[in-house]
PDB file of C-alpha atoms in Angstrom:
ATOM      1  CA  ASP A   1      28.145 -32.285  70.849  1.00  0.00           C
ATOM      2  CA  GLY A   2      25.608 -34.732  69.443  1.00  0.00           C
ATOM      3  CA  GLY A   3      23.146 -33.990  72.239  1.00  0.00           C
ATOM      4  CA  ILE A   4      22.754 -30.294  71.400  1.00  0.00           C
ATOM      5  CA  THR A   5      21.572 -29.113  68.017  1.00  0.00           C
ATOM      6  CA  GLN A   6      21.900 -25.510  66.964  1.00  0.00           C
ATOM      7  CA  SER A   7      20.372 -24.328  63.734  1.00  0.00           C
ATOM      8  CA  PRO A   8      20.991 -22.857  61.321  1.00  0.00           C
ATOM      9  CA  LYS A   9      24.776 -23.034  61.150  1.00  0.00           C
ATOM     10  CA  TYR A  10      24.929 -19.731  59.245  1.00  0.00           C
ATOM     11  CA  LEU A  11      22.319 -16.970  59.336  1.00  0.00           C
ATOM     12  CA  PHE A  12      22.066 -13.624  57.645  1.00  0.00           C
ATOM     13  CA  ARG A  13      19.976 -10.757  58.939  1.00  0.00           C
ATOM     14  CA  LYS A  14      18.815  -7.644  57.186  1.00  0.00           C
ATOM     15  CA  GLU A  15      18.792  -4.310  58.971  1.00  0.00           C
ATOM     16  CA  GLY A  16      15.719  -3.919  61.204  1.00  0.00           C
ATOM     17  CA  GLN A  17      14.861  -7.602  61.112  1.00  0.00           C
ATOM     18  CA  ASN A  18      14.400  -9.985  64.023  1.00  0.00           C
ATOM     19  CA  VAL A  19      15.906 -13.449  63.686  1.00  0.00           C
ATOM     20  CA  THR A  20      15.553 -16.532  65.880  1.00  0.00           C
ATOM     21  CA  LEU A  21      18.317 -19.031  66.593  1.00  0.00           C
ATOM     22  CA  SER A  22      17.300 -22.524  67.553  1.00  0.00           C
ATOM     23  CA  CYS A  23      18.806 -24.675  70.318  1.00  0.00           C
ATOM     24  CA  GLU A  24      17.445 -28.161  70.982  1.00  0.00           C
ATOM     25  CA  GLN A  25      18.853 -30.732  73.411  1.00  0.00           C
ATOM     26  CA  ASN A  26      18.144 -34.395  74.104  1.00  0.00           C
ATOM     27  CA  LEU A  27      20.381 -34.654  77.171  1.00  0.00           C
ATOM     28  CA  ASN A  28      17.482 -34.102  79.598  1.00  0.00           C
ATOM     29  CA  HIS A  29      19.413 -31.238  81.180  1.00  0.00           C
ATOM     30  CA  ASP A  30      17.529 -28.678  83.232  1.00  0.00           C
ATOM     31  CA  ALA A  31      19.775 -25.663  82.607  1.00  0.00           C
ATOM     32  CA  MET A  32      20.382 -24.021  79.238  1.00  0.00           C
ATOM     33  CA  TYR A  33      22.516 -21.039  78.279  1.00  0.00           C
ATOM     34  CA  TRP A  34      23.158 -18.660  75.389  1.00  0.00           C
ATOM     35  CA  TYR A  35      26.582 -17.125  74.828  1.00  0.00           C
ATOM     36  CA  ARG A  36      27.931 -14.713  72.262  1.00  0.00           C
ATOM     37  CA  GLN A  37      31.523 -14.788  70.977  1.00  0.00           C
ATOM     38  CA  ASP A  38      33.199 -12.017  69.012  1.00  0.00           C
ATOM     39  CA  PRO A  39      36.412 -12.640  67.045  1.00  0.00           C
ATOM     40  CA  GLY A  40      39.431 -13.212  69.278  1.00  0.00           C
ATOM     41  CA  GLN A  41      37.368 -12.923  72.433  1.00  0.00           C
ATOM     42  CA  GLY A  42      35.974 -15.274  75.051  1.00  0.00           C
ATOM     43  CA  LEU A  43      32.292 -16.116  75.348  1.00  0.00           C
ATOM     44  CA  ARG A  44      29.841 -13.724  77.032  1.00  0.00           C
ATOM     45  CA  LEU A  45      26.569 -14.811  78.651  1.00  0.00           C
ATOM     46  CA  ILE A  46      23.352 -13.498  77.092  1.00  0.00           C
ATOM     47  CA  TYR A  47      20.552 -15.388  78.855  1.00  0.00           C
ATOM     48  CA  TYR A  48      20.157 -18.565  80.854  1.00  0.00           C
ATOM     49  CA  SER A  49      17.340 -20.761  82.087  1.00  0.00           C
ATOM     50  CA  GLN A  50      17.542 -23.198  84.976  1.00  0.00           C
ATOM     51  CA  ILE A  51      13.996 -24.512  84.623  1.00  0.00           C
ATOM     52  CA  VAL A  52      11.098 -24.492  82.184  1.00  0.00           C
ATOM     53  CA  ASN A  53       9.132 -21.216  82.035  1.00  0.00           C
ATOM     54  CA  ASP A  54      11.872 -19.302  83.836  1.00  0.00           C
ATOM     55  CA  PHE A  55      14.960 -17.487  82.578  1.00  0.00           C
ATOM     56  CA  GLN A  56      17.393 -14.794  83.684  1.00  0.00           C
ATOM     57  CA  LYS A  57      19.408 -12.094  81.963  1.00  0.00           C
ATOM     58  CA  GLY A  58      23.114 -12.576  81.612  1.00  0.00           C
ATOM     59  CA  ASP A  59      25.794  -9.942  81.146  1.00  0.00           C
ATOM     60  CA  ILE A  60      24.734  -8.722  77.685  1.00  0.00           C
ATOM     61  CA  ALA A  61      20.958  -9.322  77.420  1.00  0.00           C
ATOM     62  CA  GLU A  62      20.040  -6.008  75.763  1.00  0.00           C
ATOM     63  CA  GLY A  63      18.672  -6.528  72.264  1.00  0.00           C
ATOM     64  CA  TYR A  64      17.972 -10.230  72.811  1.00  0.00           C
ATOM     65  CA  SER A  65      14.959 -12.239  74.002  1.00  0.00           C
ATOM     66  CA  VAL A  66      14.413 -15.908  74.896  1.00  0.00           C
ATOM     67  CA  SER A  67      11.679 -18.343  75.842  1.00  0.00           C
ATOM     68  CA  ARG A  68      11.722 -21.697  77.623  1.00  0.00           C
ATOM     69  CA  GLU A  69       8.383 -23.381  77.002  1.00  0.00           C
ATOM     70  CA  LYS A  70       9.854 -26.885  76.815  1.00  0.00           C
ATOM     71  CA  LYS A  71      12.772 -28.504  78.599  1.00  0.00           C
ATOM     72  CA  GLU A  72      14.342 -29.460  75.289  1.00  0.00           C
ATOM     73  CA  SER A  73      14.240 -26.064  73.624  1.00  0.00           C
ATOM     74  CA  PHE A  74      15.685 -22.611  74.351  1.00  0.00           C
ATOM     75  CA  PRO A  75      15.365 -20.344  71.275  1.00  0.00           C
ATOM     76  CA  LEU A  76      17.165 -16.997  71.149  1.00  0.00           C
ATOM     77  CA  THR A  77      15.723 -14.039  69.228  1.00  0.00           C
ATOM     78  CA  VAL A  78      18.101 -11.338  68.095  1.00  0.00           C
ATOM     79  CA  THR A  79      15.935  -8.240  67.809  1.00  0.00           C
ATOM     80  CA  SER A  80      16.413  -5.126  65.714  1.00  0.00           C
ATOM     81  CA  ALA A  81      17.405  -3.377  68.945  1.00  0.00           C
ATOM     82  CA  GLN A  82      20.698  -5.290  68.905  1.00  0.00           C
ATOM     83  CA  LYS A  83      22.818  -2.890  66.871  1.00  0.00           C
ATOM     84  CA  ASN A  84      25.871  -5.093  66.493  1.00  0.00           C
ATOM     85  CA  PRO A  85      24.540  -8.647  66.119  1.00  0.00           C
ATOM     86  CA  THR A  86      27.336 -10.066  63.977  1.00  0.00           C
ATOM     87  CA  ALA A  87      28.898 -12.802  66.128  1.00  0.00           C
ATOM     88  CA  PHE A  88      29.172 -16.501  66.816  1.00  0.00           C
ATOM     89  CA  TYR A  89      26.301 -17.688  69.070  1.00  0.00           C
ATOM     90  CA  LEU A  90      26.686 -20.740  71.273  1.00  0.00           C
ATOM     91  CA  CYS A  91      24.102 -22.679  73.241  1.00  0.00           C
ATOM     92  CA  ALA A  92      25.057 -24.818  76.237  1.00  0.00           C
ATOM     93  CA  THR A  93      23.385 -27.107  78.742  1.00  0.00           C
ATOM     94  CA  THR A  94      24.198 -28.664  82.093  1.00  0.00           C
ATOM     95  CA  ASP A  95      22.381 -30.973  84.464  1.00  0.00           C
ATOM     96  CA  SER A  96      23.518 -29.553  87.799  1.00  0.00           C
ATOM     97  CA  SER A  97      25.875 -27.185  89.572  1.00  0.00           C
ATOM     98  CA  ASN A  98      29.601 -27.743  89.190  1.00  0.00           C
ATOM     99  CA  GLN A  99      29.040 -30.148  86.343  1.00  0.00           C
ATOM    100  CA  PRO A 100      30.455 -29.472  82.875  1.00  0.00           C
ATOM    101  CA  GLN A 101      28.527 -27.451  80.376  1.00  0.00           C
ATOM    102  CA  HIS A 102      27.949 -29.108  77.021  1.00  0.00           C
ATOM    103  CA  PHE A 103      28.071 -26.818  73.999  1.00  0.00           C
ATOM    104  CA  GLY A 104      26.477 -26.945  70.587  1.00  0.00           C
ATOM    105  CA  ASP A 105      28.361 -26.238  67.364  1.00  0.00           C
ATOM    106  CA  GLY A 106      27.137 -22.660  67.193  1.00  0.00           C
ATOM    107  CA  THR A 107      25.356 -20.357  64.767  1.00  0.00           C
ATOM    108  CA  ARG A 108      27.269 -17.663  62.929  1.00  0.00           C
ATOM    109  CA  LEU A 109      25.114 -14.576  62.392  1.00  0.00           C
ATOM    110  CA  SER A 110      26.011 -11.895  59.878  1.00  0.00           C
ATOM    111  CA  ILE A 111      24.361  -8.682  58.740  1.00  0.00           C
ATOM    112  CA  LEU A 112      23.536  -8.167  55.075  1.00  0.00           C
TER     113      LEU A 112
ATOM    114  CA  ASP B   1      33.046 -13.869  89.639  1.00  0.00           C
ATOM    115  CA  ALA B   2      36.684 -14.249  90.610  1.00  0.00           C
ATOM    116  CA  LYS B   3      39.055 -13.484  87.763  1.00  0.00           C
ATOM    117  CA  THR B   4      41.648 -15.732  86.131  1.00  0.00           C
ATOM    118  CA  THR B   5      44.865 -14.772  84.360  1.00  0.00           C
ATOM    119  CA  GLN B   6      46.341 -16.877  81.560  1.00  0.00           C
ATOM    120  CA  PRO B   7      49.149 -16.299  79.059  1.00  0.00           C
ATOM    121  CA  ASN B   8      47.858 -15.177  75.670  1.00  0.00           C
ATOM    122  CA  SER B   9      49.657 -17.952  73.814  1.00  0.00           C
ATOM    123  CA  MET B  10      51.997 -20.884  74.271  1.00  0.00           C
ATOM    124  CA  GLU B  11      53.861 -23.098  71.867  1.00  0.00           C
ATOM    125  CA  SER B  12      54.902 -26.705  72.261  1.00  0.00           C
ATOM    126  CA  ASN B  13      56.149 -29.598  70.196  1.00  0.00           C
ATOM    127  CA  GLU B  14      54.126 -32.624  69.259  1.00  0.00           C
ATOM    128  CA  GLU B  15      54.445 -35.617  71.597  1.00  0.00           C
ATOM    129  CA  GLU B  16      55.851 -33.480  74.423  1.00  0.00           C
ATOM    130  CA  PRO B  17      54.040 -32.568  77.656  1.00  0.00           C
ATOM    131  CA  VAL B  18      52.345 -29.178  77.887  1.00  0.00           C
ATOM    132  CA  HIS B  19      51.787 -27.215  81.085  1.00  0.00           C
ATOM    133  CA  LEU B  20      49.180 -24.463  80.802  1.00  0.00           C
ATOM    134  CA  PRO B  21      49.186 -22.109  83.821  1.00  0.00           C
ATOM    135  CA  CYS B  22      46.302 -20.183  85.332  1.00  0.00           C
ATOM    136  CA  ASN B  23      46.418 -17.657  88.160  1.00  0.00           C
ATOM    137  CA  HIS B  24      43.326 -17.042  90.285  1.00  0.00           C
ATOM    138  CA  SER B  25      44.543 -15.218  93.378  1.00  0.00           C
ATOM    139  CA  THR B  26      41.030 -14.048  94.412  1.00  0.00           C
ATOM    140  CA  ILE B  27      39.474 -17.524  94.339  1.00  0.00           C
ATOM    141  CA  SER B  28      36.933 -18.211  97.065  1.00  0.00           C
ATOM    142  CA  GLY B  29      36.617 -21.418  99.042  1.00  0.00           C
ATOM    143  CA  THR B  30      33.623 -22.648  97.067  1.00  0.00           C
ATOM    144  CA  ASP B  31      34.918 -21.871  93.566  1.00  0.00           C
ATOM    145  CA  TYR B  32      35.609 -24.867  91.363  1.00  0.00           C
ATOM    146  CA  ILE B  33      38.344 -24.585  88.714  1.00  0.00           C
ATOM    147  CA  HIS B  34      37.139 -25.637  85.273  1.00  0.00           C
ATOM    148  CA  TRP B  35      39.089 -25.948  82.027  1.00  0.00           C
ATOM    149  CA  TYR B  36      37.528 -25.900  78.586  1.00  0.00           C
ATOM    150  CA  ARG B  37      39.114 -25.797  75.151  1.00  0.00           C
ATOM    151  CA  GLN B  38      37.817 -24.489  71.858  1.00  0.00           C
ATOM    152  CA  LEU B  39      38.858 -25.427  68.350  1.00  0.00           C
ATOM    153  CA  PRO B  40      38.274 -22.905  65.544  1.00  0.00           C
ATOM    154  CA  SER B  41      34.608 -22.472  64.610  1.00  0.00           C
ATOM    155  CA  GLN B  42      33.446 -24.975  67.223  1.00  0.00           C
ATOM    156  CA  GLY B  43      31.810 -24.744  70.622  1.00  0.00           C
ATOM    157  CA  PRO B  44      33.991 -25.125  73.714  1.00  0.00           C
ATOM    158  CA  GLU B  45      34.702 -28.628  74.962  1.00  0.00           C
ATOM    159  CA  TYR B  46      34.970 -29.537  78.634  1.00  0.00           C
ATOM    160  CA  VAL B  47      38.428 -30.769  79.635  1.00  0.00           C
ATOM    161  CA  ILE B  48      38.587 -31.176  83.412  1.00  0.00           C
ATOM    162  CA  HIS B  49      37.588 -29.572  86.708  1.00  0.00           C
ATOM    163  CA  GLY B  50      38.533 -29.738  90.381  1.00  0.00           C
ATOM    164  CA  LEU B  51      38.168 -28.060  93.758  1.00  0.00           C
ATOM    165  CA  THR B  52      41.223 -28.751  95.909  1.00  0.00           C
ATOM    166  CA  SER B  53      42.852 -32.048  94.965  1.00  0.00           C
ATOM    167  CA  ASN B  54      44.698 -32.816  91.751  1.00  0.00           C
ATOM    168  CA  VAL B  55      42.509 -34.498  89.150  1.00  0.00           C
ATOM    169  CA  ASN B  56      43.212 -36.851  86.251  1.00  0.00           C
ATOM    170  CA  ASN B  57      41.052 -37.955  83.358  1.00  0.00           C
ATOM    171  CA  ARG B  58      41.596 -39.396  79.925  1.00  0.00           C
ATOM    172  CA  MET B  59      42.229 -35.979  78.398  1.00  0.00           C
ATOM    173  CA  ALA B  60      44.455 -34.230  80.918  1.00  0.00           C
ATOM    174  CA  SER B  61      45.549 -33.657  84.502  1.00  0.00           C
ATOM    175  CA  LEU B  62      44.785 -30.683  86.704  1.00  0.00           C
ATOM    176  CA  ALA B  63      47.324 -29.671  89.318  1.00  0.00           C
ATOM    177  CA  ILE B  64      45.980 -27.243  91.931  1.00  0.00           C
ATOM    178  CA  ALA B  65      48.325 -25.282  94.177  1.00  0.00           C
ATOM    179  CA  GLU B  66      47.988 -25.850  97.890  1.00  0.00           C
ATOM    180  CA  ASP B  67      46.758 -22.289  98.455  1.00  0.00           C
ATOM    181  CA  ARG B  68      44.454 -22.641  95.384  1.00  0.00           C
ATOM    182  CA  LYS B  69      45.683 -19.352  93.977  1.00  0.00           C
ATOM    183  CA  SER B  70      46.928 -21.032  90.830  1.00  0.00           C
ATOM    184  CA  SER B  71      46.469 -24.191  88.813  1.00  0.00           C
ATOM    185  CA  THR B  72      48.076 -25.946  85.860  1.00  0.00           C
ATOM    186  CA  LEU B  73      46.454 -27.966  83.106  1.00  0.00           C
ATOM    187  CA  ILE B  74      48.783 -30.733  81.968  1.00  0.00           C
ATOM    188  CA  LEU B  75      48.517 -32.405  78.586  1.00  0.00           C
ATOM    189  CA  HIS B  76      50.821 -35.377  78.949  1.00  0.00           C
ATOM    190  CA  ARG B  77      51.649 -35.909  75.301  1.00  0.00           C
ATOM    191  CA  ALA B  78      50.463 -33.178  72.973  1.00  0.00           C
ATOM    192  CA  THR B  79      49.155 -33.974  69.514  1.00  0.00           C
ATOM    193  CA  LEU B  80      48.284 -31.650  66.660  1.00  0.00           C
ATOM    194  CA  ARG B  81      44.631 -32.098  67.610  1.00  0.00           C
ATOM    195  CA  ASP B  82      45.320 -30.409  70.945  1.00  0.00           C
ATOM    196  CA  ALA B  83      45.948 -27.076  69.220  1.00  0.00           C
ATOM    197  CA  ALA B  84      43.129 -24.891  70.538  1.00  0.00           C
ATOM    198  CA  VAL B  85      42.265 -22.006  72.850  1.00  0.00           C
ATOM    199  CA  TYR B  86      42.233 -23.200  76.468  1.00  0.00           C
ATOM    200  CA  TYR B  87      40.057 -21.410  79.026  1.00  0.00           C
ATOM    201  CA  CYS B  88      40.509 -21.542  82.791  1.00  0.00           C
ATOM    202  CA  ILE B  89      37.232 -20.652  84.535  1.00  0.00           C
ATOM    203  CA  LEU B  90      36.140 -20.346  88.154  1.00  0.00           C
ATOM    204  CA  THR B  91      32.563 -21.354  88.832  1.00  0.00           C
ATOM    205  CA  ALA B  92      31.188 -19.246  91.637  1.00  0.00           C
ATOM    206  CA  GLY B  93      28.073 -20.864  92.996  1.00  0.00           C
ATOM    207  CA  GLY B  94      28.668 -23.942  90.914  1.00  0.00           C
ATOM    208  CA  GLY B  95      28.354 -22.192  87.581  1.00  0.00           C
ATOM    209  CA  ALA B  96      24.573 -22.390  87.581  1.00  0.00           C
ATOM    210  CA  ASP B  97      24.458 -18.725  86.606  1.00  0.00           C
ATOM    211  CA  GLY B  98      26.679 -19.302  83.600  1.00  0.00           C
ATOM    212  CA  LEU B  99      30.412 -19.344  82.942  1.00  0.00           C
ATOM    213  CA  THR B 100      32.687 -16.313  82.681  1.00  0.00           C
ATOM    214  CA  PHE B 101      35.213 -16.771  79.899  1.00  0.00           C
ATOM    215  CA  GLY B 102      38.393 -14.734  79.547  1.00  0.00           C
ATOM    216  CA  LYS B 103      40.459 -14.701  76.354  1.00  0.00           C
ATOM    217  CA  GLY B 104      42.186 -17.971  77.224  1.00  0.00           C
ATOM    218  CA  THR B 105      45.545 -19.326  76.053  1.00  0.00           C
ATOM    219  CA  HIS B 106      46.066 -20.071  72.393  1.00  0.00           C
ATOM    220  CA  LEU B 107      48.087 -23.301  72.322  1.00  0.00           C
ATOM    221  CA  ILE B 108      50.170 -23.876  69.203  1.00  0.00           C
ATOM    222  CA  ILE B 109      51.551 -27.355  68.573  1.00  0.00           C
ATOM    223  CA  GLN B 110      54.543 -27.701  66.268  1.00  0.00           C
ATOM    224  CA  PRO B 111      54.958 -30.989  64.391  1.00  0.00           C
TER     225      PRO B 111
END
């Protein structure tokens, strides 16, 4: 989706290292979401934010942190506390309830 | 969130219609039915959504059972580009708290 930019496309993390995944949107959407996808599985919700300076934990928030200082940006930090971080990470946005979520192209994180 | 049940995989021929079923027997009155699809190594793409009435758009049609306990996504004329994993999702509370994805249906299109 051209309106959501996730970077980098591929990321490698060393043991004990924190890494930050970027998600930027120009759709002027209020709500933003982070999902994790493991091979052969559906997406699972990590964190979400419905408004600037506010965010909530999703189903698998342990080992992750987020911030929402600007409407356009919702970075996700994978901390060293996340013991199994290898996955495909997807960012999404939506402008209101019951409207479609728009997804970025994802970041694939691997452990060195 | 109410749960959905989909077949693990389905196979169809190119240029033929495809009917992808979804069961959601515990759906509540305010749950919308959303369909997304995901191509390999890409983010999911919205396909269609509805509440009670059947819906049509340029990509597909959504047929919702009268009791809302099941629905069917209809691709009228499948192409090779429609090969993807299709997810049927119920949005409790409008989905503002995020979407709950199952494993979806892997649709295979034969040329």
